[in-house]
Amino acid sequence: MNLRHHAVAATALTAALTLSACGGGSSADDGGGDAAAAGAETISITDAQGRSVDVPVDPETVVVTDWSVIRTLGDLGIEVDAAPTANIDLPDDLAAYVDGDIPTVGTLQEPDYEAINELEPDLIIIAGRSGNPEILAEMEKISPVVLDMSVRYEEPSGQLTVTEERVVQLGSIFAKETEAQEQMDEIMAQVEEVGTAAAETGDTALFVQVSGGTASAYGPGSRFGIVYDAFGYADTGAPVDEEGSHGQEISQEFFTEFNPDVLLVLDRAAAIGADEAPALEVLNNDLVNTTSAATNDKIHVVDGFSWYIANASPSSLRQMIADIEATL
Amino acid sequence: MTAPTTTHPARTTRSGGVRPVHLWLGAGVLAVGSYLSLGVGASSVGVVDLLNPSPEAWHILTTSRIPRLIAILLAGASLSVAGLIMQRITANRFVSPSTSGTVEAAVLGILIATMFFGGTSLIVKMGIAIVTAIAGTLIFLQMLQRIQHREGIVVALVGLMYGGVLAAITTFVAYQRDLIQYLDIWTTGSFSSVLEGRYEPLYIVLVVGIIGYVFADKFTVIGMGESFATNLGLNYQRILYIGLIVVSVMAAVVVVVVGAIPFLGLIVPNVVTLLLGDNIKKVLPLTALAGAGFVLACDVAGRVIIHPYELPVATIAGAIGGVVFIWLILRSAKGASV
């Protein structure tokens, strides 16, 4: 497997050399771009696929296919040169990407390789829904420097530590390592604080996703396991679901049986920008209304973009903290 | 048409036909199954609690379990009856709402409704889905009339391919509008969201079901061809359209409220007619009972297998239905009556 990676890297390197030879004239015209092309100053980054990549510091043209990475860079004051199509409602801090001035390069799952190729990027960052070996291989045909900055973790406890690592790595590419570390230190302290407060309430919480009238529950081992692991809520005692990423379909009876004190609701329709029945309408029924969460007014719709679309950036973590604080 | 026994299609059957005892037996088994199903669910209200329910248990029963049971019975019965009617109209055992583009057309209708009337009421969605289902089925019937070899599997294949084309169009449009993940919900039938106040439009199928029953024998006659039906003094086109509307309304209503349940309309009528003969007017009530029972069994299994979570009824019906479908095809390939 390692051998294969080396082979891919070697091919990419050859391609890169050929490409830069061809494009030499144009990059000279750019003036500022030659630092990247010449590789004057590089930093070595180990990405999510275990590759060690030499990345030019402060690269000129940067294409990113993941909103967590874009939001992280935004938190560090960096605007990227191409982003995925925004057919979701973007939060205010990403307003720059709404009006279409910045080129779009396909969807989160399927990048538009031709559009990316035209931009002649000095750095391509894939992650999350596009962070897989197949897309990486395609991207390496386009740019000499490709990174997979996905945040992947086995246990829920990994979410924060891997996120911190990625945020700091991204900071270091743009010479903002210290700033990135400071933001994450602050966030970690806030998580600790909120988590302690939630744990002290002794309340149980249930995280559900509502989509097209159907509800799915997420347990401690799921992609939203951070609710229990870092944010300190107790789980409802429902059997732990093995399926990590998509939750398990539940009936409304489930709510009465496991009677959560706090109900965190991800309105998936709103998160992906679809116009469907709002989640709270689906949950406003005679069964959910008998739960402690309903009677204590602790049913809270979380920010879909931060929890579901881009959960690995400082701003998203701040929003997640705020969502948990709202239930305290 | 007063003597239904004379309208027996030209098919050989191994059975002695439907007798009242079959109907009573079927109804009895379904009643017991229905009662037991009321004791299955995520909350801890069990079969024993049904005898002397506490106020809490009664609340669960009336808001969740009983509506769910009614929805299951209506959906199962109507999709099976829709399949039976289609098989008679086309005189082909492999035709059903899910092998003729009807369901796919209904899903396309829901997509259109979501795109242009997003967040509107169930009734608007249903209306559009019914219209597209009728149009989709009509196109299928038009295609059928142009097919030289109208026997068995060829027609089913054409229907499946046609449904595939409609599904592809739907997927393309949904992809453009970033609604792909909604398709899953519409095409995966599930009763988990059925509650009091959230399933009542399903009662529409009762009304069209009665219309279907009244016209049952005439559907068999028009299945034998336009000239045959006209010679018997029937208005071929009118009966065809009535059948078309009955089937499309049933399929569309079920798809909108619970989602698509694969193979149901195909396998249930086939198995029932294999066992009990072809007389549609006698077989129709039993097909309804059997369809309701099949969906009930699938849904209870879905509630039990990963309790307290749920598997969608479509997943289980698809697994069982697929096996039965293959068995039916193999059986017909061996030269049995098709």
mmCIF file with all atom_site columns, N, CA and C in Angstrom, chain A residues 138-183:
data_model
loop_
_atom_site.group_PDB
_atom_site.id
_atom_site.type_symbol
_atom_site.label_atom_id
_atom_site.label_alt_id
_atom_site.label_comp_id
_atom_site.label_asym_id
_atom_site.label_entity_id
_atom_site.label_seq_id
_atom_site.pdbx_PDB_ins_code
_atom_site.Cartn_x
_atom_site.Cartn_y
_atom_site.Cartn_z
_atom_site.occupancy
_atom_site.B_iso_or_equiv
_atom_site.pdbx_formal_charge
_atom_site.auth_seq_id
_atom_site.auth_comp_id
_atom_site.auth_asym_id
_atom_site.auth_atom_id
_atom_site.pdbx_PDB_model_num
ATOM 1   N N  . GLU A 1 138 ? -7.434  11.965 -8.864  1.00 0.00 ? 138 GLU A N  1
ATOM 2   C CA . GLU A 1 138 ? -7.818  12.874 -9.953  1.00 0.00 ? 138 GLU A CA 1
ATOM 3   C C  . GLU A 1 138 ? -7.189  14.247 -9.761  1.00 0.00 ? 138 GLU A C  1
ATOM 4   N N  . MET A 1 139 ? -7.206  14.721 -8.526  1.00 0.00 ? 139 MET A N  1
ATOM 5   C CA . MET A 1 139 ? -6.681  16.056 -8.228  1.00 0.00 ? 139 MET A CA 1
ATOM 6   C C  . MET A 1 139 ? -5.180  16.121 -8.485  1.00 0.00 ? 139 MET A C  1
ATOM 7   N N  . GLU A 1 140 ? -4.502  15.003 -8.241  1.00 0.00 ? 140 GLU A N  1
ATOM 8   C CA . GLU A 1 140 ? -3.046  15.000 -8.426  1.00 0.00 ? 140 GLU A CA 1
ATOM 9   C C  . GLU A 1 140 ? -2.664  15.140 -9.897  1.00 0.00 ? 140 GLU A C  1
ATOM 10  N N  . LYS A 1 141 ? -3.620  14.850 -10.781 1.00 0.00 ? 141 LYS A N  1
ATOM 11  C CA . LYS A 1 141 ? -3.353  15.076 -12.199 1.00 0.00 ? 141 LYS A CA 1
ATOM 12  C C  . LYS A 1 141 ? -3.401  16.563 -12.524 1.00 0.00 ? 141 LYS A C  1
ATOM 13  N N  . ILE A 1 142 ? -4.061  17.334 -11.634 1.00 0.00 ? 142 ILE A N  1
ATOM 14  C CA . ILE A 1 142 ? -4.275  18.757 -11.904 1.00 0.00 ? 142 ILE A CA 1
ATOM 15  C C  . ILE A 1 142 ? -3.212  19.626 -11.260 1.00 0.00 ? 142 ILE A C  1
ATOM 16  N N  . SER A 1 143 ? -2.913  19.331 -9.998  1.00 0.00 ? 143 SER A N  1
ATOM 17  C CA . SER A 1 143 ? -2.010  20.216 -9.264  1.00 0.00 ? 143 SER A CA 1
ATOM 18  C C  . SER A 1 143 ? -0.890  19.409 -8.607  1.00 0.00 ? 143 SER A C  1
ATOM 19  N N  . PRO A 1 144 ? 0.278   19.995 -8.512  1.00 0.00 ? 144 PRO A N  1
ATOM 20  C CA . PRO A 1 144 ? 1.383   19.294 -7.845  1.00 0.00 ? 144 PRO A CA 1
ATOM 21  C C  . PRO A 1 144 ? 1.135   19.115 -6.354  1.00 0.00 ? 144 PRO A C  1
ATOM 22  N N  . VAL A 1 145 ? 0.363   19.995 -5.762  1.00 0.00 ? 145 VAL A N  1
ATOM 23  C CA . VAL A 1 145 ? 0.191   19.932 -4.310  1.00 0.00 ? 145 VAL A CA 1
ATOM 24  C C  . VAL A 1 145 ? -1.281  19.732 -3.960  1.00 0.00 ? 145 VAL A C  1
ATOM 25  N N  . VAL A 1 146 ? -1.594  18.541 -3.483  1.00 0.00 ? 146 VAL A N  1
ATOM 26  C CA . VAL A 1 146 ? -2.961  18.227 -3.083  1.00 0.00 ? 146 VAL A CA 1
ATOM 27  C C  . VAL A 1 146 ? -2.942  17.700 -1.653  1.00 0.00 ? 146 VAL A C  1
ATOM 28  N N  . LEU A 1 147 ? -3.848  18.217 -0.843  1.00 0.00 ? 147 LEU A N  1
ATOM 29  C CA . LEU A 1 147 ? -3.935  17.754 0.550   1.00 0.00 ? 147 LEU A CA 1
ATOM 30  C C  . LEU A 1 147 ? -5.336  17.231 0.837   1.00 0.00 ? 147 LEU A C  1
ATOM 31  N N  . ASP A 1 148 ? -5.413  16.164 1.606   1.00 0.00 ? 148 ASP A N  1
ATOM 32  C CA . ASP A 1 148 ? -6.702  15.713 2.144   1.00 0.00 ? 148 ASP A CA 1
ATOM 33  C C  . ASP A 1 148 ? -6.741  16.122 3.613   1.00 0.00 ? 148 ASP A C  1
ATOM 34  N N  . MET A 1 149 ? -7.527  17.147 3.911   1.00 0.00 ? 149 MET A N  1
ATOM 35  C CA . MET A 1 149 ? -7.583  17.672 5.278   1.00 0.00 ? 149 MET A CA 1
ATOM 36  C C  . MET A 1 149 ? -8.832  17.185 6.022   1.00 0.00 ? 149 MET A C  1
ATOM 37  N N  . SER A 1 150 ? -9.320  15.981 5.678   1.00 0.00 ? 150 SER A N  1
ATOM 38  C CA . SER A 1 150 ? -10.482 15.416 6.363   1.00 0.00 ? 150 SER A CA 1
ATOM 39  C C  . SER A 1 150 ? -10.195 15.233 7.841   1.00 0.00 ? 150 SER A C  1
ATOM 40  N N  . VAL A 1 151 ? -11.252 15.400 8.634   1.00 0.00 ? 151 VAL A N  1
ATOM 41  C CA . VAL A 1 151 ? -11.142 15.104 10.056  1.00 0.00 ? 151 VAL A CA 1
ATOM 42  C C  . VAL A 1 151 ? -11.780 13.737 10.271  1.00 0.00 ? 151 VAL A C  1
ATOM 43  N N  . ARG A 1 152 ? -10.961 12.705 10.397  1.00 0.00 ? 152 ARG A N  1
ATOM 44  C CA . ARG A 1 152 ? -11.496 11.357 10.616  1.00 0.00 ? 152 ARG A CA 1
ATOM 45  C C  . ARG A 1 152 ? -11.038 10.834 11.960  1.00 0.00 ? 152 ARG A C  1
ATOM 46  N N  . TYR A 1 153 ? -11.976 10.170 12.642  1.00 0.00 ? 153 TYR A N  1
ATOM 47  C CA . TYR A 1 153 ? -11.650 9.691  13.987  1.00 0.00 ? 153 TYR A CA 1
ATOM 48  C C  . TYR A 1 153 ? -12.468 8.440  14.268  1.00 0.00 ? 153 TYR A C  1
ATOM 49  N N  . GLU A 1 154 ? -11.897 7.563  15.062  1.00 0.00 ? 154 GLU A N  1
ATOM 50  C CA . GLU A 1 154 ? -12.576 6.310  15.407  1.00 0.00 ? 154 GLU A CA 1
ATOM 51  C C  . GLU A 1 154 ? -13.581 6.537  16.532  1.00 0.00 ? 154 GLU A C  1
ATOM 52  N N  . GLU A 1 155 ? -13.126 7.200  17.572  1.00 0.00 ? 155 GLU A N  1
ATOM 53  C CA . GLU A 1 155 ? -13.962 7.443  18.749  1.00 0.00 ? 155 GLU A CA 1
ATOM 54  C C  . GLU A 1 155 ? -14.418 8.906  18.736  1.00 0.00 ? 155 GLU A C  1
ATOM 55  N N  . PRO A 1 156 ? -15.584 9.202  19.347  1.00 0.00 ? 156 PRO A N  1
ATOM 56  C CA . PRO A 1 156 ? -16.036 10.594 19.404  1.00 0.00 ? 156 PRO A CA 1
ATOM 57  C C  . PRO A 1 156 ? -14.992 11.531 20.010  1.00 0.00 ? 156 PRO A C  1
ATOM 58  N N  . SER A 1 157 ? -14.182 10.990 20.940  1.00 0.00 ? 157 SER A N  1
ATOM 59  C CA . SER A 1 157 ? -13.179 11.840 21.588  1.00 0.00 ? 157 SER A CA 1
ATOM 60  C C  . SER A 1 157 ? -12.159 12.358 20.572  1.00 0.00 ? 157 SER A C  1
ATOM 61  N N  . GLY A 1 158 ? -12.066 11.687 19.431  1.00 0.00 ? 158 GLY A N  1
ATOM 62  C CA . GLY A 1 158 ? -11.107 12.112 18.423  1.00 0.00 ? 158 GLY A CA 1
ATOM 63  C C  . GLY A 1 158 ? -11.510 13.363 17.681  1.00 0.00 ? 158 GLY A C  1
ATOM 64  N N  . GLN A 1 159 ? -12.809 13.684 17.702  1.00 0.00 ? 159 GLN A N  1
ATOM 65  C CA . GLN A 1 159 ? -13.290 14.792 16.865  1.00 0.00 ? 159 GLN A CA 1
ATOM 66  C C  . GLN A 1 159 ? -12.555 16.096 17.168  1.00 0.00 ? 159 GLN A C  1
ATOM 67  N N  . LEU A 1 160 ? -12.459 16.422 18.465  1.00 0.00 ? 160 LEU A N  1
ATOM 68  C CA . LEU A 1 160 ? -11.839 17.698 18.817  1.00 0.00 ? 160 LEU A CA 1
ATOM 69  C C  . LEU A 1 160 ? -10.338 17.689 18.596  1.00 0.00 ? 160 LEU A C  1
ATOM 70  N N  . THR A 1 161 ? -9.672  16.593 18.965  1.00 0.00 ? 161 THR A N  1
ATOM 71  C CA . THR A 1 161 ? -8.219  16.574 18.829  1.00 0.00 ? 161 THR A CA 1
ATOM 72  C C  . THR A 1 161 ? -7.798  16.590 17.364  1.00 0.00 ? 161 THR A C  1
ATOM 73  N N  . VAL A 1 162 ? -8.509  15.809 16.517  1.00 0.00 ? 162 VAL A N  1
ATOM 74  C CA . VAL A 1 162 ? -8.146  15.810 15.100  1.00 0.00 ? 162 VAL A CA 1
ATOM 75  C C  . VAL A 1 162 ? -8.485  17.162 14.471  1.00 0.00 ? 162 VAL A C  1
ATOM 76  N N  . THR A 1 163 ? -9.632  17.735 14.871  1.00 0.00 ? 163 THR A N  1
ATOM 77  C CA . THR A 1 163 ? -9.987  19.062 14.349  1.00 0.00 ? 163 THR A CA 1
ATOM 78  C C  . THR A 1 163 ? -8.900  20.075 14.693  1.00 0.00 ? 163 THR A C  1
ATOM 79  N N  . GLU A 1 164 ? -8.453  20.033 15.950  1.00 0.00 ? 164 GLU A N  1
ATOM 80  C CA . GLU A 1 164 ? -7.410  20.976 16.382  1.00 0.00 ? 164 GLU A CA 1
ATOM 81  C C  . GLU A 1 164 ? -6.154  20.806 15.518  1.00 0.00 ? 164 GLU A C  1
ATOM 82  N N  . GLU A 1 165 ? -5.782  19.547 15.315  1.00 0.00 ? 165 GLU A N  1
ATOM 83  C CA . GLU A 1 165 ? -4.593  19.268 14.511  1.00 0.00 ? 165 GLU A CA 1
ATOM 84  C C  . GLU A 1 165 ? -4.733  19.850 13.106  1.00 0.00 ? 165 GLU A C  1
ATOM 85  N N  . ARG A 1 166 ? -5.897  19.626 12.483  1.00 0.00 ? 166 ARG A N  1
ATOM 86  C CA . ARG A 1 166 ? -6.121  20.112 11.112  1.00 0.00 ? 166 ARG A CA 1
ATOM 87  C C  . ARG A 1 166 ? -6.125  21.646 11.064  1.00 0.00 ? 166 ARG A C  1
ATOM 88  N N  . VAL A 1 167 ? -6.799  22.258 12.023  1.00 0.00 ? 167 VAL A N  1
ATOM 89  C CA . VAL A 1 167 ? -6.879  23.726 12.030  1.00 0.00 ? 167 VAL A CA 1
ATOM 90  C C  . VAL A 1 167 ? -5.480  24.325 12.133  1.00 0.00 ? 167 VAL A C  1
ATOM 91  N N  . VAL A 1 168 ? -4.656  23.747 13.011  1.00 0.00 ? 168 VAL A N  1
ATOM 92  C CA . VAL A 1 168 ? -3.301  24.263 13.185  1.00 0.00 ? 168 VAL A CA 1
ATOM 93  C C  . VAL A 1 168 ? -2.470  24.009 11.921  1.00 0.00 ? 168 VAL A C  1
ATOM 94  N N  . GLN A 1 169 ? -2.648  22.834 11.317  1.00 0.00 ? 169 GLN A N  1
ATOM 95  C CA . GLN A 1 169 ? -1.946  22.541 10.054  1.00 0.00 ? 169 GLN A CA 1
ATOM 96  C C  . GLN A 1 169 ? -2.306  23.566 8.978   1.00 0.00 ? 169 GLN A C  1
ATOM 97  N N  . LEU A 1 170 ? -3.632  23.823 8.859   1.00 0.00 ? 170 LEU A N  1
ATOM 98  C CA . LEU A 1 170 ? -4.086  24.785 7.853   1.00 0.00 ? 170 LEU A CA 1
ATOM 99  C C  . LEU A 1 170 ? -3.503  26.158 8.139   1.00 0.00 ? 170 LEU A C  1
ATOM 100 N N  . GLY A 1 171 ? -3.458  26.506 9.440   1.00 0.00 ? 171 GLY A N  1
ATOM 101 C CA . GLY A 1 171 ? -2.861  27.785 9.828   1.00 0.00 ? 171 GLY A CA 1
ATOM 102 C C  . GLY A 1 171 ? -1.402  27.860 9.395   1.00 0.00 ? 171 GLY A C  1
ATOM 103 N N  . SER A 1 172 ? -0.681  26.766 9.589   1.00 0.00 ? 172 SER A N  1
ATOM 104 C CA . SER A 1 172 ? 0.761   26.793 9.312   1.00 0.00 ? 172 SER A CA 1
ATOM 105 C C  . SER A 1 172 ? 1.041   26.971 7.819   1.00 0.00 ? 172 SER A C  1
ATOM 106 N N  . ILE A 1 173 ? 0.137   26.483 6.965   1.00 0.00 ? 173 ILE A N  1
ATOM 107 C CA . ILE A 1 173 ? 0.339   26.668 5.513   1.00 0.00 ? 173 ILE A CA 1
ATOM 108 C C  . ILE A 1 173 ? 0.335   28.156 5.164   1.00 0.00 ? 173 ILE A C  1
ATOM 109 N N  . PHE A 1 174 ? -0.481  28.915 5.925   1.00 0.00 ? 174 PHE A N  1
ATOM 110 C CA . PHE A 1 174 ? -0.590  30.346 5.615   1.00 0.00 ? 174 PHE A CA 1
ATOM 111 C C  . PHE A 1 174 ? 0.136   31.213 6.649   1.00 0.00 ? 174 PHE A C  1
ATOM 112 N N  . ALA A 1 175 ? 1.108   30.586 7.311   1.00 0.00 ? 175 ALA A N  1
ATOM 113 C CA . ALA A 1 175 ? 1.914   31.282 8.312   1.00 0.00 ? 175 ALA A CA 1
ATOM 114 C C  . ALA A 1 175 ? 1.064   31.885 9.418   1.00 0.00 ? 175 ALA A C  1
ATOM 115 N N  . LYS A 1 176 ? 0.007   31.199 9.784   1.00 0.00 ? 176 LYS A N  1
ATOM 116 C CA . LYS A 1 176 ? -0.854  31.690 10.869  1.00 0.00 ? 176 LYS A CA 1
ATOM 117 C C  . LYS A 1 176 ? -1.035  30.604 11.924  1.00 0.00 ? 176 LYS A C  1
ATOM 118 N N  . GLU A 1 177 ? 0.020   29.844 12.128  1.00 0.00 ? 177 GLU A N  1
ATOM 119 C CA . GLU A 1 177 ? -0.048  28.717 13.047  1.00 0.00 ? 177 GLU A CA 1
ATOM 120 C C  . GLU A 1 177 ? -0.393  29.168 14.465  1.00 0.00 ? 177 GLU A C  1
ATOM 121 N N  . THR A 1 178 ? 0.236   30.224 14.914  1.00 0.00 ? 178 THR A N  1
ATOM 122 C CA . THR A 1 178 ? 0.017   30.692 16.276  1.00 0.00 ? 178 THR A CA 1
ATOM 123 C C  . THR A 1 178 ? -1.425  31.126 16.477  1.00 0.00 ? 178 THR A C  1
ATOM 124 N N  . GLU A 1 179 ? -1.914  31.879 15.505  1.00 0.00 ? 179 GLU A N  1
ATOM 125 C CA . GLU A 1 179 ? -3.292  32.366 15.603  1.00 0.00 ? 179 GLU A CA 1
ATOM 126 C C  . GLU A 1 179 ? -4.272  31.187 15.649  1.00 0.00 ? 179 GLU A C  1
ATOM 127 N N  . ALA A 1 180 ? -4.023  30.187 14.782  1.00 0.00 ? 180 ALA A N  1
ATOM 128 C CA . ALA A 1 180 ? -4.885  29.006 14.753  1.00 0.00 ? 180 ALA A CA 1
ATOM 129 C C  . ALA A 1 180 ? -4.867  28.297 16.104  1.00 0.00 ? 180 ALA A C  1
ATOM 130 N N  . GLN A 1 181 ? -3.672  28.150 16.646  1.00 0.00 ? 181 GLN A N  1
ATOM 131 C CA . GLN A 1 181 ? -3.537  27.468 17.930  1.00 0.00 ? 181 GLN A CA 1
ATOM 132 C C  . GLN A 1 181 ? -4.265  28.246 19.028  1.00 0.00 ? 181 GLN A C  1
ATOM 133 N N  . GLU A 1 182 ? -4.160  29.569 18.987  1.00 0.00 ? 182 GLU A N  1
ATOM 134 C CA . GLU A 1 182 ? -4.835  30.393 20.002  1.00 0.00 ? 182 GLU A CA 1
ATOM 135 C C  . GLU A 1 182 ? -6.351  30.209 19.942  1.00 0.00 ? 182 GLU A C  1
ATOM 136 N N  . GLN A 1 183 ? -6.867  30.231 18.707  1.00 0.00 ? 183 GLN A N  1
ATOM 137 C CA . GLN A 1 183 ? -8.326  30.049 18.565  1.00 0.00 ? 183 GLN A CA 1
ATOM 138 C C  . GLN A 1 183 ? -8.758  28.698 19.108  1.00 0.00 ? 183 GLN A C  1
#
